[in-house]
XYZ file of C-alpha atoms in Angstrom:
354
model
C 0.000 0.000 0.000
C 2.892 2.325 0.723
C 4.187 1.917 -2.843
C 0.746 2.651 -4.268
C 0.429 5.807 -2.154
C 3.878 6.925 -3.273
C 2.967 6.352 -6.932
C -0.270 8.240 -6.399
C 1.715 11.191 -5.070
C 3.982 11.125 -8.135
C 1.009 11.264 -10.505
C -0.802 13.933 -8.498
C 2.316 16.078 -8.369
C 2.849 15.628 -12.102
C -0.703 16.743 -12.784
C -0.936 19.614 -10.332
C 2.596 20.957 -10.817
C 4.236 19.796 -14.053
C 1.189 19.725 -16.336
C -0.981 22.368 -14.699
C 0.448 25.396 -16.491
C 0.766 23.928 -19.974
C -1.610 20.975 -20.369
C -4.992 21.096 -18.627
C -5.791 17.789 -20.320
C -2.841 15.940 -18.792
C -3.449 17.672 -15.477
C -6.890 16.096 -15.336
C -5.725 12.669 -16.571
C -2.751 12.453 -14.202
C -4.829 13.434 -11.163
C -7.512 10.890 -12.142
C -4.870 8.157 -12.381
C -3.551 9.152 -8.968
C -7.025 8.666 -7.495
C -7.676 5.223 -9.036
C -6.258 2.293 -7.044
C -6.957 -0.013 -9.998
C -5.034 2.237 -12.376
C -2.106 2.516 -9.993
C -1.941 -1.264 -9.642
C -1.921 -1.575 -13.436
C 0.937 0.929 -13.656
C 2.843 -1.170 -11.125
C 2.917 -3.979 -13.704
C 5.652 -1.951 -15.419
C 9.242 -1.991 -14.120
C 9.826 0.693 -11.495
C 11.861 2.878 -13.833
C 9.028 2.836 -16.379
C 6.173 3.957 -14.129
C 6.729 7.680 -14.429
C 3.803 9.685 -15.858
C 5.817 10.824 -18.894
C 6.303 7.184 -19.925
C 2.841 5.792 -19.131
C 0.987 8.772 -20.605
C 3.101 8.590 -23.762
C 2.348 4.857 -24.051
C -1.390 5.568 -23.758
C -1.077 8.358 -26.321
C 0.768 5.988 -28.649
C -2.148 3.533 -28.486
C -4.554 6.374 -29.268
C -2.517 7.560 -32.257
C -2.248 3.988 -33.542
C -6.038 3.639 -33.588
C -6.041 1.059 -30.817
C -7.790 3.258 -28.227
C -10.491 5.070 -30.156
C -12.411 6.508 -27.199
C -9.205 7.923 -25.725
C -8.207 9.329 -29.123
C -11.581 11.073 -29.460
C -11.322 12.569 -25.965
C -7.814 13.827 -26.706
C -8.927 15.327 -30.033
C -11.772 17.143 -28.263
C -9.457 18.240 -25.416
C -12.143 16.948 -23.032
C -10.370 16.435 -19.716
C -13.124 14.508 -17.970
C -13.677 12.188 -20.931
C -9.919 11.725 -21.348
C -9.492 10.852 -17.668
C -12.142 8.133 -17.847
C -10.871 6.799 -21.176
C -7.255 6.741 -19.965
C -8.179 4.656 -16.926
C -10.343 2.337 -19.033
C -7.590 1.905 -21.661
C -4.983 1.251 -18.996
C -7.106 -1.422 -17.325
C -8.154 -3.120 -20.584
C -4.750 -2.934 -22.270
C -2.310 -3.116 -19.369
C -0.055 -5.522 -21.238
C 0.142 -3.286 -24.296
C 0.833 -0.172 -22.227
C 3.584 -1.940 -20.294
C 5.109 -3.388 -23.480
C 5.364 0.074 -25.050
C 6.747 1.583 -21.844
C 9.418 -1.115 -21.561
C 10.492 -0.796 -25.202
C 10.537 2.968 -25.500
C 12.283 5.942 -23.923
C 10.478 9.268 -23.412
C 11.631 11.768 -26.017
C 11.829 15.540 -25.817
C 12.628 16.387 -29.420
C 12.452 20.133 -29.601
C 14.337 22.265 -32.110
C 13.882 25.239 -29.790
C 17.392 24.232 -28.770
C 18.545 25.529 -32.152
C 18.178 29.091 -30.855
C 21.257 28.582 -28.683
C 23.037 25.991 -30.830
C 23.137 28.051 -34.021
C 25.011 31.124 -32.698
C 27.337 28.980 -30.564
C 28.290 26.713 -33.479
C 28.848 29.728 -35.716
C 31.019 31.279 -33.008
C 33.077 28.084 -32.695
C 33.713 28.103 -36.444
C 34.720 31.766 -36.373
C 37.238 31.254 -33.592
C 38.883 28.356 -35.402
C 38.627 29.918 -38.851
C 36.653 26.978 -40.204
C 34.857 27.219 -43.549
C 32.929 24.005 -42.963
C 31.692 22.068 -39.942
C 30.627 18.531 -39.205
C 27.912 18.271 -36.573
C 27.901 15.423 -34.040
C 24.907 15.490 -31.701
C 25.211 13.340 -28.569
C 21.912 12.084 -27.201
C 20.442 12.972 -30.571
C 17.232 10.911 -30.368
C 15.835 11.538 -33.876
C 18.666 13.865 -34.900
C 16.481 16.937 -35.322
C 19.136 19.239 -33.850
C 21.471 18.196 -36.656
C 19.426 20.376 -39.019
C 20.085 23.525 -37.006
C 21.347 25.324 -40.112
C 18.198 24.450 -42.078
C 15.619 26.083 -39.788
C 14.721 29.740 -39.436
C 15.157 31.419 -36.050
C 13.691 34.788 -35.115
C 14.711 36.469 -31.856
C 12.630 38.928 -29.889
C 15.018 41.805 -30.645
C 14.427 41.423 -34.391
C 17.512 39.361 -35.164
C 17.155 36.343 -37.388
C 19.439 33.419 -38.177
C 19.221 30.384 -40.379
C 16.962 29.856 -43.379
C 14.059 32.341 -43.619
C 12.358 30.122 -46.220
C 12.531 26.938 -44.118
C 9.252 25.149 -43.342
C 10.451 25.089 -39.735
C 10.390 28.551 -38.151
C 11.281 29.078 -34.499
C 11.008 32.037 -32.173
C 13.172 32.817 -29.173
C 12.915 35.573 -26.562
C 16.261 37.105 -25.618
C 16.837 37.770 -21.924
C 18.818 40.928 -21.270
C 20.040 43.531 -23.734
C 22.955 41.737 -25.386
C 22.207 40.292 -28.857
C 23.328 36.884 -30.017
C 26.185 36.783 -32.546
C 24.696 37.504 -35.954
C 27.116 35.603 -38.177
C 25.974 32.738 -40.353
C 27.007 29.166 -39.765
C 29.413 27.808 -42.390
C 28.536 24.876 -44.635
C 27.586 21.701 -42.793
C 29.318 18.758 -44.497
C 28.447 15.974 -42.037
C 25.523 15.267 -39.720
C 26.056 12.446 -37.232
C 23.901 11.557 -34.253
C 24.857 9.328 -31.329
C 22.224 7.792 -29.092
C 21.673 4.616 -27.093
C 18.363 4.183 -28.900
C 18.171 6.498 -31.933
C 14.816 7.216 -33.530
C 14.348 6.951 -37.294
C 11.794 9.546 -38.435
C 11.241 7.588 -41.652
C 9.909 4.645 -39.621
C 6.151 5.071 -38.994
C 6.300 3.502 -35.515
C 9.224 5.695 -34.473
C 7.575 8.828 -35.861
C 4.344 7.999 -34.043
C 6.256 7.567 -30.779
C 7.769 11.039 -31.143
C 4.250 12.430 -31.554
C 3.049 10.350 -28.595
C 5.622 11.995 -26.347
C 3.971 15.364 -26.988
C 0.997 16.351 -24.846
C -2.261 15.932 -26.807
C -3.641 19.419 -26.161
C -0.649 21.180 -27.722
C -1.489 20.998 -31.447
C 0.998 23.717 -32.363
C 3.861 21.574 -31.037
C 2.543 18.575 -32.971
C 2.421 20.614 -36.176
C 5.960 21.860 -35.617
C 7.214 18.340 -34.927
C 5.647 17.104 -38.162
C 7.437 19.890 -40.036
C 10.719 19.087 -38.290
C 10.466 15.385 -39.125
C 9.605 16.163 -42.743
C 12.654 18.433 -42.981
C 14.918 15.799 -41.425
C 13.606 13.159 -43.831
C 14.851 15.184 -46.824
C 18.469 14.783 -45.653
C 18.593 11.963 -43.102
C 21.577 12.198 -40.759
C 23.775 9.240 -39.928
C 22.559 7.845 -36.600
C 24.986 5.720 -34.582
C 23.672 3.500 -31.828
C 25.666 3.214 -28.612
C 27.167 4.955 -25.619
C 28.681 8.300 -26.570
C 31.948 7.591 -24.770
C 32.468 4.475 -26.881
C 30.983 5.692 -30.172
C 32.386 9.232 -30.273
C 35.665 8.259 -32.049
C 33.650 6.594 -34.836
C 31.439 9.668 -35.146
C 34.433 12.001 -35.372
C 35.919 9.834 -38.094
C 32.860 10.628 -40.244
C 33.759 14.323 -40.383
C 36.016 15.234 -43.343
C 39.533 16.273 -42.407
C 39.079 19.812 -43.746
C 35.984 20.493 -41.598
C 35.716 21.388 -37.928
C 33.974 18.675 -35.896
C 31.463 20.340 -33.558
C 30.117 18.008 -30.872
C 26.854 19.208 -29.332
C 25.196 18.108 -26.105
C 21.871 19.564 -25.013
C 20.784 18.279 -21.618
C 22.385 14.919 -22.456
C 25.280 14.760 -19.989
C 22.963 14.810 -16.961
C 22.138 11.186 -17.808
C 25.738 10.268 -17.025
C 27.274 10.022 -13.556
C 30.103 12.491 -12.893
C 32.760 9.940 -13.833
C 30.964 9.293 -17.125
C 31.032 13.013 -17.945
C 34.774 13.066 -17.309
C 35.240 10.064 -19.606
C 33.312 11.946 -22.279
C 35.657 14.906 -21.818
C 38.646 12.552 -22.039
C 37.348 11.258 -25.385
C 37.285 14.827 -26.700
C 40.838 15.293 -25.419
C 41.961 12.173 -27.262
C 40.280 13.228 -30.493
C 41.930 16.638 -30.366
C 45.385 15.075 -30.389
C 45.051 14.849 -34.168
C 42.723 17.741 -35.059
C 40.913 20.717 -33.578
C 37.533 19.781 -32.082
C 34.802 22.068 -30.712
C 32.162 21.194 -28.133
C 28.980 23.249 -27.781
C 26.847 22.456 -24.737
C 23.621 23.503 -23.093
C 23.595 21.730 -19.752
C 22.508 22.379 -16.194
C 24.789 24.424 -13.985
C 27.881 22.377 -13.131
C 26.960 19.423 -15.363
C 29.391 20.050 -18.247
C 33.022 19.508 -17.125
C 35.398 22.461 -17.663
C 32.561 24.881 -18.558
C 32.516 27.764 -16.033
C 29.387 28.077 -13.930
C 29.488 31.902 -13.660
C 29.099 31.527 -9.902
C 25.589 30.126 -10.344
C 24.218 27.477 -8.012
C 23.415 23.974 -9.158
C 19.754 23.160 -9.787
C 19.074 26.878 -10.110
C 16.467 26.489 -12.846
C 18.571 27.550 -15.806
C 21.373 26.113 -17.924
C 24.790 27.251 -19.094
C 25.592 27.628 -22.787
C 29.168 26.428 -23.108
C 31.824 26.440 -25.805
C 35.061 24.496 -25.520
C 37.663 24.337 -28.280
C 40.217 21.543 -28.007
C 43.442 22.291 -29.862
C 46.097 19.609 -29.428
C 44.143 18.353 -26.413
C 44.299 21.735 -24.676
C 40.711 22.871 -23.965
C 39.782 26.540 -24.086
C 36.414 26.559 -22.328
C 34.010 29.461 -21.910
C 30.475 30.052 -20.700
C 28.776 31.844 -23.581
C 25.567 32.561 -21.717
C 22.587 31.192 -19.852
C 19.269 29.853 -21.094
C 15.875 28.816 -19.801
C 12.999 26.741 -21.208
C 15.196 24.385 -23.237
C 16.834 27.203 -25.148
C 13.797 29.348 -25.892
C 15.011 32.053 -23.487
C 18.725 32.710 -24.050
C 20.848 35.324 -22.331
C 24.057 35.792 -24.312
C 27.003 36.938 -22.252
C 30.164 36.393 -24.258
C 31.828 39.013 -26.399
C 32.054 38.072 -30.034
């Protein structure tokens, strides 16, 4: 009973805190699940690490999108919280095995090219400092590799600046914090796009594409439309996706970048999945790679997560992230905090001179 009460608290907190401000639909569904002993027992059929609301709700959404939970799909389409709550419980109880199977097989995904608003100027700055006329992008924790098309989207900042492709079908907006603009230079030609992930997602696979949609909250149609545009853009020039641990796979990824291009490794909230010693091993891999060529690393990670990147005196778990740039030249890193950002890159505050 203690475990059930604890799980109930997790779902209630998710609904009343995490979902409350952005998804009234999921707020209602999560709270309803927290109040149903039968639903909580069904959720407990999943391994402990797969019981979190983001996983179970995505699995239910996946069934709805696949046409296997029609009543739930209709409630989601109508954004009817009460109907969705009842249908979610009913689907979970009737299809517990299917929900658990999806949860076990899949990882929750937060594919959001809003990160491009901080990646684009930082990558362009890395190229400028090295004098590179071409770059090869290597995204660690890439999921579907959407960030690898950072040069192919259009980005408009709140101060009127714009970067990227103004004619792209994917257009992003970003609100600058503070009065310092982002660097306005264009990114050089991208000659390689390589993603590294333990379980990469292929946007050309219908099941994988549906899972990406399932990880979005059903009452956010604008995000779903943007994701569809992002996946369509990625499908026109599919990146190379390498499966495996970044520490082990990184040398193979770097080898895919032509010798006359600057390899730029990007991590956006990916290193937090590693223990501190794993982050240091990642850094060591970059050191090793730089013994033979210059390598740049652009990061957007929580305060103190990215090794060698200054924290600007900020406290850990302070609610924002540090935009970092490290250039490794003959294994000697030159690391700098370029700025801060909030909301997964949608609110950048650029600090570095350029």
